[in-house]
mmCIF file of C-alpha atoms in Angstrom:
data_model
loop_
_atom_site.group_PDB
_atom_site.id
_atom_site.type_symbol
_atom_site.label_atom_id
_atom_site.label_comp_id
_atom_site.label_asym_id
_atom_site.label_seq_id
_atom_site.Cartn_x
_atom_site.Cartn_y
_atom_site.Cartn_z
ATOM 1 C CA MET D 1 7.850 -33.231 -3.321
ATOM 2 C CA MET D 2 10.197 -33.842 -6.637
ATOM 3 C CA VAL D 3 9.707 -31.094 -8.986
ATOM 4 C CA PRO D 4 9.334 -31.887 -12.776
ATOM 5 C CA ALA D 5 12.260 -30.552 -14.687
ATOM 6 C CA ASP D 6 10.348 -28.088 -16.994
ATOM 7 C CA PRO D 7 7.374 -26.457 -14.877
ATOM 8 C CA GLU D 8 6.570 -24.828 -17.698
ATOM 9 C CA THR D 9 4.084 -26.759 -19.212
ATOM 10 C CA ASP D 10 1.764 -26.832 -15.829
ATOM 11 C CA ALA D 11 2.354 -23.138 -16.217
ATOM 12 C CA VAL D 12 0.437 -22.491 -18.849
ATOM 13 C CA ARG D 13 -2.838 -24.583 -17.505
ATOM 14 C CA LEU D 14 -2.741 -22.013 -14.599
ATOM 15 C CA ARG D 15 -2.324 -18.938 -15.684
ATOM 16 C CA GLU D 16 -5.135 -19.586 -18.689
ATOM 17 C CA ALA D 17 -7.284 -20.413 -15.647
ATOM 18 C CA MET D 18 -6.180 -17.209 -13.508
ATOM 19 C CA VAL D 19 -6.625 -14.818 -16.562
ATOM 20 C CA LYS D 20 -10.323 -16.498 -16.954
ATOM 21 C CA GLY D 21 -11.256 -15.483 -13.128
ATOM 22 C CA LEU D 22 -9.616 -12.237 -13.822
ATOM 23 C CA ALA D 23 -11.766 -11.463 -16.685
ATOM 24 C CA ASP D 24 -14.661 -12.968 -15.320
ATOM 25 C CA GLY D 25 -14.645 -10.628 -12.001
ATOM 26 C CA GLY D 26 -14.448 -7.826 -15.074
ATOM 27 C CA VAL D 27 -10.864 -6.879 -14.324
ATOM 28 C CA LEU D 28 -9.191 -7.152 -17.746
ATOM 29 C CA GLY D 29 -11.280 -5.324 -19.722
ATOM 30 C CA ASP D 30 -7.949 -3.877 -21.890
ATOM 31 C CA PRO D 31 -7.175 -6.700 -24.259
ATOM 32 C CA ALA D 32 -3.485 -5.017 -24.036
ATOM 33 C CA TRP D 33 -3.076 -5.612 -20.780
ATOM 34 C CA ARG D 34 -5.076 -9.203 -20.840
ATOM 35 C CA ALA D 35 -2.565 -10.203 -23.519
ATOM 36 C CA ALA D 36 0.329 -8.986 -20.802
ATOM 37 C CA VAL D 37 -1.164 -11.329 -17.857
ATOM 38 C CA GLU D 38 -1.709 -14.175 -20.878
ATOM 39 C CA LYS D 39 2.473 -14.117 -21.564
ATOM 40 C CA VAL D 40 4.046 -13.044 -18.717
ATOM 41 C CA PRO D 41 4.940 -16.612 -16.022
ATOM 42 C CA ARG D 42 4.373 -15.116 -13.162
ATOM 43 C CA HIS D 43 5.525 -18.265 -11.072
ATOM 44 C CA ARG D 44 9.220 -16.844 -12.310
ATOM 45 C CA PHE D 45 9.145 -14.445 -9.640
ATOM 46 C CA VAL D 46 8.293 -15.807 -6.687
ATOM 47 C CA PRO D 47 10.461 -19.046 -6.015
ATOM 48 C CA GLY D 48 9.170 -18.668 -2.640
ATOM 49 C CA PHE D 49 7.009 -16.999 -0.645
ATOM 50 C CA TYR D 50 5.230 -17.201 2.908
ATOM 51 C CA LEU D 51 1.266 -18.562 3.676
ATOM 52 C CA ALA D 52 -0.414 -18.157 6.991
ATOM 53 C CA ALA D 53 -1.076 -21.090 9.048
ATOM 54 C CA ALA D 54 -4.679 -21.140 9.524
ATOM 55 C CA GLU D 55 -3.964 -21.384 13.510
ATOM 56 C CA ARG D 56 -1.855 -18.628 15.552
ATOM 57 C CA ASP D 57 1.048 -19.723 17.840
ATOM 58 C CA GLU D 58 1.144 -20.162 21.376
ATOM 59 C CA GLN D 59 1.962 -16.658 21.632
ATOM 60 C CA GLY D 60 -0.842 -15.173 19.266
ATOM 61 C CA LEU D 61 1.301 -14.775 17.254
ATOM 62 C CA THR D 62 1.110 -15.606 12.830
ATOM 63 C CA VAL D 63 2.701 -18.611 11.814
ATOM 64 C CA TRP D 64 3.791 -17.592 8.488
ATOM 65 C CA GLU D 65 4.547 -21.526 5.899
ATOM 66 C CA PRO D 66 7.444 -21.326 3.287
ATOM 67 C CA VAL D 67 5.956 -22.433 -0.250
ATOM 68 C CA THR D 68 8.971 -23.228 -2.624
ATOM 69 C CA ALA D 69 8.051 -25.942 -5.423
ATOM 70 C CA GLU D 70 11.383 -28.132 -3.489
ATOM 71 C CA LEU D 71 8.871 -27.653 -0.153
ATOM 72 C CA ASP D 72 5.571 -28.590 -1.929
ATOM 73 C CA TYR D 73 5.342 -28.572 -5.698
ATOM 74 C CA GLY D 74 1.938 -28.313 -5.976
ATOM 75 C CA ARG D 75 0.994 -25.453 -3.743
ATOM 76 C CA TRP D 76 3.495 -23.499 -5.149
ATOM 77 C CA LEU D 77 2.632 -23.053 -7.911
ATOM 78 C CA ALA D 78 -1.009 -23.219 -7.642
ATOM 79 C CA GLY D 79 0.181 -19.772 -4.814
ATOM 80 C CA ALA D 80 1.776 -18.199 -8.008
ATOM 81 C CA TYR D 81 -1.195 -18.373 -10.010
ATOM 82 C CA SER D 82 -4.173 -17.120 -7.622
ATOM 83 C CA ASP D 83 -5.133 -13.700 -7.214
ATOM 84 C CA SER D 84 -3.776 -12.881 -3.763
ATOM 85 C CA THR D 85 -0.921 -11.406 -2.602
ATOM 86 C CA LEU D 86 2.440 -13.716 -1.566
ATOM 87 C CA VAL D 87 4.899 -12.153 1.287
ATOM 88 C CA THR D 88 8.114 -12.744 0.056
ATOM 89 C CA GLN D 89 10.182 -10.812 3.002
ATOM 90 C CA PHE D 90 9.767 -9.511 6.586
ATOM 91 C CA ASP D 91 11.269 -6.712 8.178
ATOM 92 C CA GLY D 92 13.510 -6.161 5.448
ATOM 93 C CA GLU D 93 15.457 -9.430 5.198
ATOM 94 C CA GLU D 94 15.955 -11.913 2.710
ATOM 95 C CA PRO D 95 15.141 -14.972 3.101
ATOM 96 C CA ASP D 96 17.332 -18.531 2.088
ATOM 97 C CA TRP D 97 14.850 -20.397 -0.002
ATOM 98 C CA LYS D 98 16.703 -23.127 -0.466
ATOM 99 C CA SER D 99 16.474 -23.401 3.242
ATOM 100 C CA PRO D 100 13.319 -21.561 4.019
ATOM 101 C CA VAL D 101 11.784 -21.574 7.862
ATOM 102 C CA VAL D 102 8.034 -21.112 9.478
ATOM 103 C CA ARG D 103 8.293 -17.597 10.290
ATOM 104 C CA HIS D 104 5.641 -16.559 14.205
ATOM 105 C CA GLY D 105 4.796 -12.588 13.780
ATOM 106 C CA GLY D 106 6.896 -9.910 11.712
ATOM 107 C CA ALA D 107 5.958 -7.359 9.593
ATOM 108 C CA PRO D 108 5.925 -8.252 5.711
ATOM 109 C CA SER D 109 8.235 -5.634 3.873
ATOM 110 C CA SER D 110 7.604 -7.032 0.047
ATOM 111 C CA SER D 111 5.500 -9.255 -2.093
ATOM 112 C CA SER D 112 3.891 -9.944 -4.701
ATOM 113 C CA THR D 113 0.855 -7.770 -5.221
ATOM 114 C CA LEU D 114 -2.628 -9.649 -6.278
ATOM 115 C CA PRO D 115 -2.478 -9.564 -9.848
ATOM 116 C CA SER D 116 -5.730 -7.988 -10.184
ATOM 117 C CA LEU D 117 -4.882 -5.144 -8.335
ATOM 118 C CA VAL D 118 -1.525 -4.777 -10.511
ATOM 119 C CA VAL D 119 -3.929 -4.501 -13.309
ATOM 120 C CA ARG D 120 -6.127 -2.441 -12.032
ATOM 121 C CA MET D 121 -3.038 -0.122 -10.539
ATOM 122 C CA TRP D 122 -1.819 0.777 -14.215
ATOM 123 C CA GLU D 123 -5.126 0.724 -15.525
ATOM 124 C CA ASP D 124 -6.144 3.682 -13.389
ATOM 125 C CA ALA D 125 -3.259 5.620 -14.117
ATOM 126 C CA ASP D 126 -4.147 5.789 -17.821
ATOM 127 C CA VAL D 127 -0.932 4.159 -18.952
ATOM 128 C CA ARG D 128 -1.438 3.364 -22.456
ATOM 129 C CA GLU D 129 1.450 2.719 -25.545
ATOM 130 C CA GLY D 130 4.011 5.366 -26.111
ATOM 131 C CA HIS D 131 4.337 6.800 -22.240
ATOM 132 C CA ASP D 132 7.501 6.819 -20.376
ATOM 133 C CA VAL D 133 6.664 5.462 -17.010
ATOM 134 C CA LEU D 134 8.207 5.339 -14.155
ATOM 135 C CA GLU D 135 7.082 2.304 -10.910
ATOM 136 C CA ILE D 136 7.955 3.178 -7.194
ATOM 137 C CA GLY D 137 8.246 -1.034 -5.778
ATOM 138 C CA THR D 138 9.762 -3.012 -7.653
ATOM 139 C CA GLY D 139 9.175 -6.044 -5.587
ATOM 140 C CA THR D 140 9.306 -8.952 -7.257
ATOM 141 C CA GLY D 141 9.321 -7.474 -10.647
ATOM 142 C CA TYR D 142 6.056 -9.108 -11.713
ATOM 143 C CA SER D 143 4.358 -6.164 -12.290
ATOM 144 C CA THR D 144 7.178 -4.410 -14.077
ATOM 145 C CA ALA D 145 7.263 -7.519 -16.758
ATOM 146 C CA LEU D 146 3.368 -6.253 -16.875
ATOM 147 C CA ALA D 147 5.136 -3.221 -17.537
ATOM 148 C CA CYS D 148 7.582 -3.999 -19.987
ATOM 149 C CA GLU D 149 5.395 -6.378 -22.057
ATOM 150 C CA ARG D 150 2.688 -4.075 -22.548
ATOM 151 C CA LEU D 151 4.486 -0.875 -23.810
ATOM 152 C CA GLY D 152 8.188 -2.201 -24.854
ATOM 153 C CA SER D 153 10.862 -1.628 -21.612
ATOM 154 C CA SER D 154 13.030 0.685 -22.929
ATOM 155 C CA HIS D 155 9.820 2.703 -21.971
ATOM 156 C CA VAL D 156 10.060 1.403 -18.205
ATOM 157 C CA THR D 157 11.746 2.649 -15.228
ATOM 158 C CA SER D 158 11.349 0.504 -11.454
ATOM 159 C CA VAL D 159 13.450 1.505 -8.893
ATOM 160 C CA ASP D 160 13.813 -0.054 -4.904
ATOM 161 C CA VAL D 161 15.234 1.151 -1.876
ATOM 162 C CA ASP D 162 16.392 -2.524 -1.261
ATOM 163 C CA SER D 163 18.889 -3.641 -2.630
ATOM 164 C CA SER D 164 18.578 -7.734 -2.682
ATOM 165 C CA ARG D 165 14.762 -7.480 -4.065
ATOM 166 C CA LEU D 166 16.131 -5.743 -6.836
ATOM 167 C CA GLU D 167 18.541 -8.284 -7.154
ATOM 168 C CA ALA D 168 16.178 -11.170 -7.553
ATOM 169 C CA ALA D 169 14.149 -9.119 -9.578
ATOM 170 C CA ALA D 170 16.789 -8.124 -12.371
ATOM 171 C CA GLU D 171 17.166 -11.617 -12.706
ATOM 172 C CA ALA D 172 13.085 -12.833 -13.255
ATOM 173 C CA LEU D 173 12.954 -9.768 -15.509
ATOM 174 C CA TYR D 174 16.367 -10.366 -17.681
ATOM 175 C CA ALA D 175 15.403 -14.288 -17.185
ATOM 176 C CA CYS D 176 12.493 -13.413 -19.158
ATOM 177 C CA GLY D 177 13.336 -11.229 -21.267
ATOM 178 C CA TYR D 178 12.703 -7.658 -20.227
ATOM 179 C CA VAL D 179 15.375 -5.447 -19.961
ATOM 180 C CA PRO D 180 13.514 -2.349 -17.941
ATOM 181 C CA THR D 181 15.764 0.878 -16.322
ATOM 182 C CA LEU D 182 16.768 -1.189 -12.210
ATOM 183 C CA ALA D 183 18.240 1.130 -9.373
ATOM 184 C CA VAL D 184 18.542 0.552 -6.290
ATOM 185 C CA ALA D 185 17.206 4.015 -4.668
ATOM 186 C CA ASP D 186 14.523 5.605 -2.403
ATOM 187 C CA GLY D 187 11.407 6.134 -4.406
ATOM 188 C CA LEU D 188 10.376 9.556 -2.400
ATOM 189 C CA TYR D 189 12.709 11.107 -4.882
ATOM 190 C CA GLY D 190 11.898 9.184 -7.713
ATOM 191 C CA TYR D 191 14.421 8.619 -10.324
ATOM 192 C CA TRP D 192 15.526 11.833 -12.329
ATOM 193 C CA PRO D 193 18.062 9.706 -14.404
ATOM 194 C CA GLU D 194 15.158 8.794 -16.485
ATOM 195 C CA ALA D 195 13.196 11.690 -15.942
ATOM 196 C CA TRP D 196 10.587 13.252 -17.069
ATOM 197 C CA PHE D 197 8.044 10.530 -17.150
ATOM 198 C CA ASP D 198 4.370 10.716 -17.984
ATOM 199 C CA ARG D 199 3.534 8.286 -15.544
ATOM 200 C CA ILE D 200 4.397 7.694 -12.327
ATOM 201 C CA VAL D 201 2.601 4.747 -9.911
ATOM 202 C CA THR D 202 3.756 3.930 -6.272
ATOM 203 C CA ALA D 203 3.531 0.111 -5.498
ATOM 204 C CA CYS D 204 3.719 0.925 -1.654
ATOM 205 C CA SER D 205 2.487 4.010 0.800
ATOM 206 C CA MET D 206 3.588 7.377 1.481
ATOM 207 C CA ARG D 207 2.582 9.907 4.161
ATOM 208 C CA ALA D 208 2.258 13.195 1.116
ATOM 209 C CA VAL D 209 3.271 13.151 -2.180
ATOM 210 C CA PRO D 210 7.565 14.035 -3.005
ATOM 211 C CA SER D 211 8.282 17.225 -4.858
ATOM 212 C CA ALA D 212 10.561 15.620 -6.621
ATOM 213 C CA LEU D 213 7.675 13.145 -8.290
ATOM 214 C CA ILE D 214 5.637 16.018 -9.141
ATOM 215 C CA ALA D 215 8.540 17.594 -10.909
ATOM 216 C CA GLN D 216 9.845 14.491 -12.457
ATOM 217 C CA CYS D 217 6.535 14.077 -14.368
ATOM 218 C CA ARG D 218 5.766 16.178 -17.893
ATOM 219 C CA PRO D 219 2.862 18.170 -17.455
ATOM 220 C CA GLY D 220 0.258 16.966 -18.525
ATOM 221 C CA GLY D 221 1.648 13.528 -16.771
ATOM 222 C CA LYS D 222 -0.207 11.904 -14.105
ATOM 223 C CA ILE D 223 0.916 10.271 -11.084
ATOM 224 C CA LEU D 224 -1.094 7.619 -9.241
ATOM 225 C CA VAL D 225 0.075 7.095 -5.346
ATOM 226 C CA ASN D 226 -0.974 6.192 -3.016
ATOM 227 C CA LEU D 227 -1.970 7.593 0.348
ATOM 228 C CA SER D 228 -0.975 6.797 4.104
ATOM 229 C CA GLY D 229 -0.916 8.228 7.453
ATOM 230 C CA TRP D 230 0.149 6.900 11.040
ATOM 231 C CA PHE D 231 -3.351 5.386 11.168
ATOM 232 C CA TYR D 232 -2.862 2.822 8.199
ATOM 233 C CA GLY D 233 -6.280 4.446 7.008
ATOM 234 C CA HIS D 234 -5.204 4.370 2.746
ATOM 235 C CA ALA D 235 -6.646 6.185 -0.200
ATOM 236 C CA ARG D 236 -5.563 6.126 -3.707
ATOM 237 C CA ALA D 237 -5.077 9.815 -5.336
ATOM 238 C CA LEU D 238 -4.717 10.372 -8.956
ATOM 239 C CA LEU D 239 -2.736 13.205 -9.564
ATOM 240 C CA THR D 240 -2.111 15.865 -12.668
ATOM 241 C CA VAL D 241 0.840 16.989 -13.124
ATOM 242 C CA ALA D 242 0.050 20.887 -14.022
ATOM 243 C CA GLY D 243 3.264 23.242 -15.614
ATOM 244 C CA ASP D 244 3.550 25.223 -12.492
ATOM 245 C CA GLY D 245 4.814 22.367 -10.598
ATOM 246 C CA SER D 246 1.729 22.218 -9.370
ATOM 247 C CA ALA D 247 -0.637 18.714 -9.240
ATOM 248 C CA GLU D 248 -4.463 17.942 -8.299
ATOM 249 C CA GLY D 249 -7.116 14.915 -9.163
ATOM 250 C CA PRO D 250 -9.785 13.032 -7.089
ATOM 251 C CA LEU D 251 -9.312 9.617 -4.015
ATOM 252 C CA LEU D 252 -10.200 6.943 -6.232
ATOM 253 C CA PRO D 253 -12.527 3.982 -4.543
ATOM 254 C CA GLY D 254 -11.502 0.837 -3.432
ATOM 255 C CA THR D 255 -10.575 -0.674 0.079
ATOM 256 C CA ILE D 256 -6.983 -0.687 -1.145
ATOM 257 C CA SER D 257 -3.871 -0.748 1.313
ATOM 258 C CA PHE D 258 0.338 -0.929 0.271
ATOM 259 C CA MET D 259 3.145 -1.474 2.611
ATOM 260 C CA SER D 260 4.717 1.951 3.674
ATOM 261 C CA VAL D 261 7.772 3.420 2.358
ATOM 262 C CA ARG D 262 10.435 2.904 4.689
ATOM 263 C CA ARG D 263 10.850 5.909 5.849
ATOM 264 C CA HIS D 264 7.216 6.542 6.446
ATOM 265 C CA VAL D 265 6.885 3.474 8.491
ATOM 266 C CA ALA D 266 5.896 4.863 12.112
ATOM 267 C CA PRO D 267 7.976 5.656 14.896
ATOM 268 C CA ALA D 268 8.270 3.420 18.269
ATOM 269 C CA PHE D 269 5.541 5.347 20.631
ATOM 270 C CA GLY D 270 7.510 2.913 23.326
ATOM 271 C CA ASN D 271 4.293 1.748 26.935
ATOM 272 C CA PRO D 272 0.806 2.962 25.957
ATOM 273 C CA SER D 273 0.721 3.142 29.712
ATOM 274 C CA ASP D 274 3.202 5.797 30.367
ATOM 275 C CA TRP D 275 1.690 7.968 27.899
ATOM 276 C CA THR D 276 -2.065 7.507 29.436
ATOM 277 C CA ALA D 277 -0.202 8.399 33.019
ATOM 278 C CA GLY D 278 -0.876 11.814 32.612
ATOM 279 C CA LEU D 279 -4.458 11.984 31.612
ATOM 280 C CA PRO D 280 -7.342 13.234 33.303
ATOM 281 C CA GLU D 281 -8.974 11.230 35.383
ATOM 282 C CA GLU D 282 -12.253 12.118 34.877
ATOM 283 C CA PRO D 283 -12.980 10.983 31.416
ATOM 284 C CA ARG D 284 -15.594 12.068 28.923
ATOM 285 C CA ALA D 285 -18.379 10.568 26.515
ATOM 286 C CA ALA D 286 -17.568 10.774 23.199
ATOM 287 C CA ARG D 287 -19.709 12.402 20.462
ATOM 288 C CA HIS D 288 -19.100 9.118 18.362
ATOM 289 C CA SER D 289 -18.350 5.961 18.557
ATOM 290 C CA CYS D 290 -13.974 4.412 17.328
ATOM 291 C CA ASP D 291 -16.233 1.517 15.884
ATOM 292 C CA ARG D 292 -17.241 4.376 13.084
ATOM 293 C CA LEU D 293 -12.751 3.938 12.830
ATOM 294 C CA THR D 294 -12.107 0.348 13.411
ATOM 295 C CA ALA D 295 -14.950 -1.514 11.662
ATOM 296 C CA ALA D 296 -14.449 -3.656 8.826
ATOM 297 C CA THR D 297 -16.466 -1.910 6.377
ATOM 298 C CA THR D 298 -15.813 0.327 3.924
ATOM 299 C CA GLU D 299 -16.997 3.243 5.239
ATOM 300 C CA ALA D 300 -14.341 2.970 7.898
ATOM 301 C CA PHE D 301 -11.136 2.312 6.051
ATOM 302 C CA HIS D 302 -12.268 5.829 4.509
ATOM 303 C CA LEU D 303 -12.785 7.694 7.483
ATOM 304 C CA LEU D 304 -9.655 6.094 8.613
ATOM 305 C CA PHE D 305 -8.017 7.864 6.426
ATOM 306 C CA LEU D 306 -9.603 11.018 7.018
ATOM 307 C CA ALA D 307 -9.529 11.179 10.461
ATOM 308 C CA GLN D 308 -5.489 10.799 10.456
ATOM 309 C CA CYS D 309 -5.464 14.253 8.358
ATOM 310 C CA ALA D 310 -7.189 15.240 10.793
ATOM 311 C CA VAL D 311 -4.145 13.863 13.569
ATOM 312 C CA PRO D 312 -1.223 13.474 11.209
ATOM 313 C CA ASP D 313 1.340 12.416 13.637
ATOM 314 C CA ALA D 314 -0.791 10.399 15.889
ATOM 315 C CA GLN D 315 -1.033 6.658 15.551
ATOM 316 C CA LEU D 316 -3.842 4.902 16.984
ATOM 317 C CA ILE D 317 -3.803 0.973 18.966
ATOM 318 C CA THR D 318 -5.859 -0.955 20.738
ATOM 319 C CA LEU D 319 -4.841 -2.875 23.884
ATOM 320 C CA ASP D 320 -7.251 -4.979 25.800
ATOM 321 C CA GLY D 321 -10.067 -3.947 24.521
ATOM 322 C CA VAL D 322 -8.544 0.010 24.889
ATOM 323 C CA VAL D 323 -8.146 2.524 22.108
ATOM 324 C CA HIS D 324 -5.217 4.525 22.383
ATOM 325 C CA LEU D 325 -4.710 7.508 20.493
ATOM 326 C CA ILE D 326 -0.739 8.484 20.639
ATOM 327 C CA ASP D 327 1.505 11.618 19.424
ATOM 328 C CA VAL D 328 4.922 11.001 19.345
ATOM 329 C CA VAL D 329 5.677 15.193 17.864
ATOM 330 C CA SER D 330 3.171 17.281 20.354
ATOM 331 C CA GLY D 331 3.081 14.724 23.588
ATOM 332 C CA SER D 332 -0.354 14.136 23.038
ATOM 333 C CA ALA D 333 -2.060 11.263 24.109
ATOM 334 C CA ALA D 334 -6.164 9.867 23.777
ATOM 335 C CA THR D 335 -8.022 6.702 25.371
ATOM 336 C CA LEU D 336 -11.472 5.625 24.303
ATOM 337 C CA THR D 337 -13.358 3.019 26.570
ATOM 338 C CA GLN D 338 -16.676 1.503 26.221
ATOM 339 C CA ASN D 339 -19.020 2.664 28.402
ATOM 340 C CA GLY D 340 -22.582 0.603 27.875
ATOM 341 C CA GLY D 341 -23.458 1.400 24.410
ATOM 342 C CA GLY D 342 -21.302 4.624 23.972
ATOM 343 C CA TRP D 343 -17.638 5.364 24.457
ATOM 344 C CA ASP D 344 -15.796 7.253 27.482
ATOM 345 C CA VAL D 345 -12.574 9.412 26.794
ATOM 346 C CA ARG D 346 -9.746 10.853 27.948
ATOM 347 C CA GLU D 347 -6.996 13.722 26.276
ATOM 348 C CA GLY D 348 -4.594 15.544 27.314
ATOM 349 C CA GLY D 349 -0.985 17.376 26.129
ATOM 350 C CA LEU D 350 -1.478 20.296 23.284
ATOM 351 C CA VAL D 351 -3.494 18.239 21.036
ATOM 352 C CA LYS D 352 -6.812 16.778 22.262
ATOM 353 C CA LEU D 353 -6.522 13.960 19.084
ATOM 354 C CA TRP D 354 -9.903 12.382 19.414
ATOM 355 C CA GLU D 355 -11.507 16.063 19.445
ATOM 356 C CA ARG D 356 -9.918 16.858 16.435
ATOM 357 C CA VAL D 357 -11.165 13.517 14.583
ATOM 358 C CA GLU D 358 -15.095 13.977 16.149
ATOM 359 C CA ALA D 359 -14.966 17.572 14.243
ATOM 360 C CA VAL D 360 -13.895 15.468 11.241
ATOM 361 C CA LEU D 361 -16.719 12.937 11.635
ATOM 362 C CA ASP D 362 -19.430 15.664 12.924
ATOM 363 C CA ALA D 363 -18.429 17.541 9.483
ATOM 364 C CA TYR D 364 -18.408 14.124 7.335
ATOM 365 C CA ASP D 365 -21.886 13.271 8.546
ATOM 366 C CA ALA D 366 -23.135 17.052 7.974
ATOM 367 C CA ALA D 367 -22.305 16.211 4.127
ATOM 368 C CA GLY D 368 -24.082 13.354 3.353
ATOM 369 C CA ARG D 369 -21.246 10.823 3.919
ATOM 370 C CA PRO D 370 -19.059 11.494 0.738
ATOM 371 C CA GLY D 371 -17.326 8.376 -0.577
ATOM 372 C CA PRO D 372 -13.975 8.951 -1.415
ATOM 373 C CA GLU D 373 -13.970 10.133 -5.245
ATOM 374 C CA ALA D 374 -16.142 13.176 -3.728
ATOM 375 C CA PHE D 375 -12.725 14.730 -2.306
ATOM 376 C CA ARG D 376 -10.099 15.969 -4.145
ATOM 377 C CA VAL D 377 -5.918 16.656 -3.075
ATOM 378 C CA THR D 378 -3.993 19.426 -3.927
ATOM 379 C CA VAL D 379 0.000 20.082 -4.097
ATOM 380 C CA SER D 380 1.001 23.492 -4.520
ATOM 381 C CA GLY D 381 3.563 25.310 -2.321
ATOM 382 C CA GLU D 382 1.381 26.093 -0.127
ATOM 383 C CA GLY D 383 0.734 22.264 0.821
ATOM 384 C CA GLN D 384 -0.752 19.481 0.443
ATOM 385 C CA TYR D 385 -4.590 18.826 1.595
ATOM 386 C CA VAL D 386 -7.641 16.900 0.902
ATOM 387 C CA ARG D 387 -10.424 19.101 0.180
ATOM 388 C CA HIS D 388 -14.195 18.658 -0.108
ATOM 389 C CA PRO D 389 -17.111 21.464 -1.059
ATOM 390 C CA GLY D 390 -19.030 20.489 2.736
ATOM 391 C CA MET D 391 -15.987 19.890 4.534
ATOM 392 C CA THR D 392 -13.319 21.605 5.990
ATOM 393 C CA VAL D 393 -9.913 21.244 4.211
ATOM 394 C CA LEU D 394 -7.209 18.202 5.679
ATOM 395 C CA ARG D 395 -4.148 18.648 5.452
ATOM 396 C CA LEU D 396 -2.238 15.532 4.181
ATOM 397 C CA PRO D 397 0.276 13.521 6.897
ATOM 398 C CA GLY D 398 3.384 14.845 5.951
ATOM 399 C CA GLY D 399 1.521 17.677 3.655
ATOM 400 C CA GLY D 400 4.707 19.759 4.708
ATOM 401 C CA LEU D 401 7.667 17.509 3.246
#
């Protein structure tokens, strides 16, 4: 289909519809953020993206179809103004949007986060006029543009570890008249040249709160950080920084997940059969079903995060109905196999992985099954912990970083 000479006209109508939908959904309660979403042209930040096809391929892999204005103008513009996350990169490889190809499988490594979540992140971080903010994970630059529209470009710094991504984002930002400070940098170290910041927001997940972020945030400032370990259980914490370099704050409600910062991606664990070869032949009955962690429920999403704090170096994978827990640091492993209405567990190594998870589930049940907002994260020189009055203190995955 031929692309119109000026897609801006069509974009106005679609952007208005998107804003109305977000407002009706209760997202744009702050008039200043609504004005920003009304102004920023999202389509300028996504010249191409991938959408999953309805059917998988013969190997069971997701088929990712490229969408650009040249391939399908209507689908591209509608996608840009949908409240959806748009995948823009796989496995750290920047696509050639002039000649894009269908992808089979792959791990998404960059995206344009759905607009409702972008606004929610800025609002949850309590970003207001006059604040100097650091965004970790520029991505396409759309979120950065919203912050520039709200605060003014001089108050916004955004970093990304991927130079290709940042270059594309910079071109889109500058073309729209936004000139924030941009840098290719590892977000785990923040960005010292522009410190101190009033607010720091991570658009990626981390195993723990980097000390550099706390050091670069003004006393009384806030850090909104997305936390996730190798179980890929996610939580968000809003931390207030104290003058002594410590930070504390609650977990926030909701079921939000972000891609891991690249240096915190789980290590390869090899062939699971190699790990299970040394496990005891006789299993024991598991006290808790692993469905409590893997079910598609809000509670399971929360429990997965708590469980990974109990076994911070373990990974969880299901193959042919068998759930594997593999810890490449201690060399420990466990398997869970369904047996009628229950589960059998075999575990070996220095750390009894499922036994530790069961202890967390026991404490969680005894405490009345508290939601995320009942937990607080504390960060100090003594470590990084997740605390609840009725439960044993849990260390964040990577909390020694």
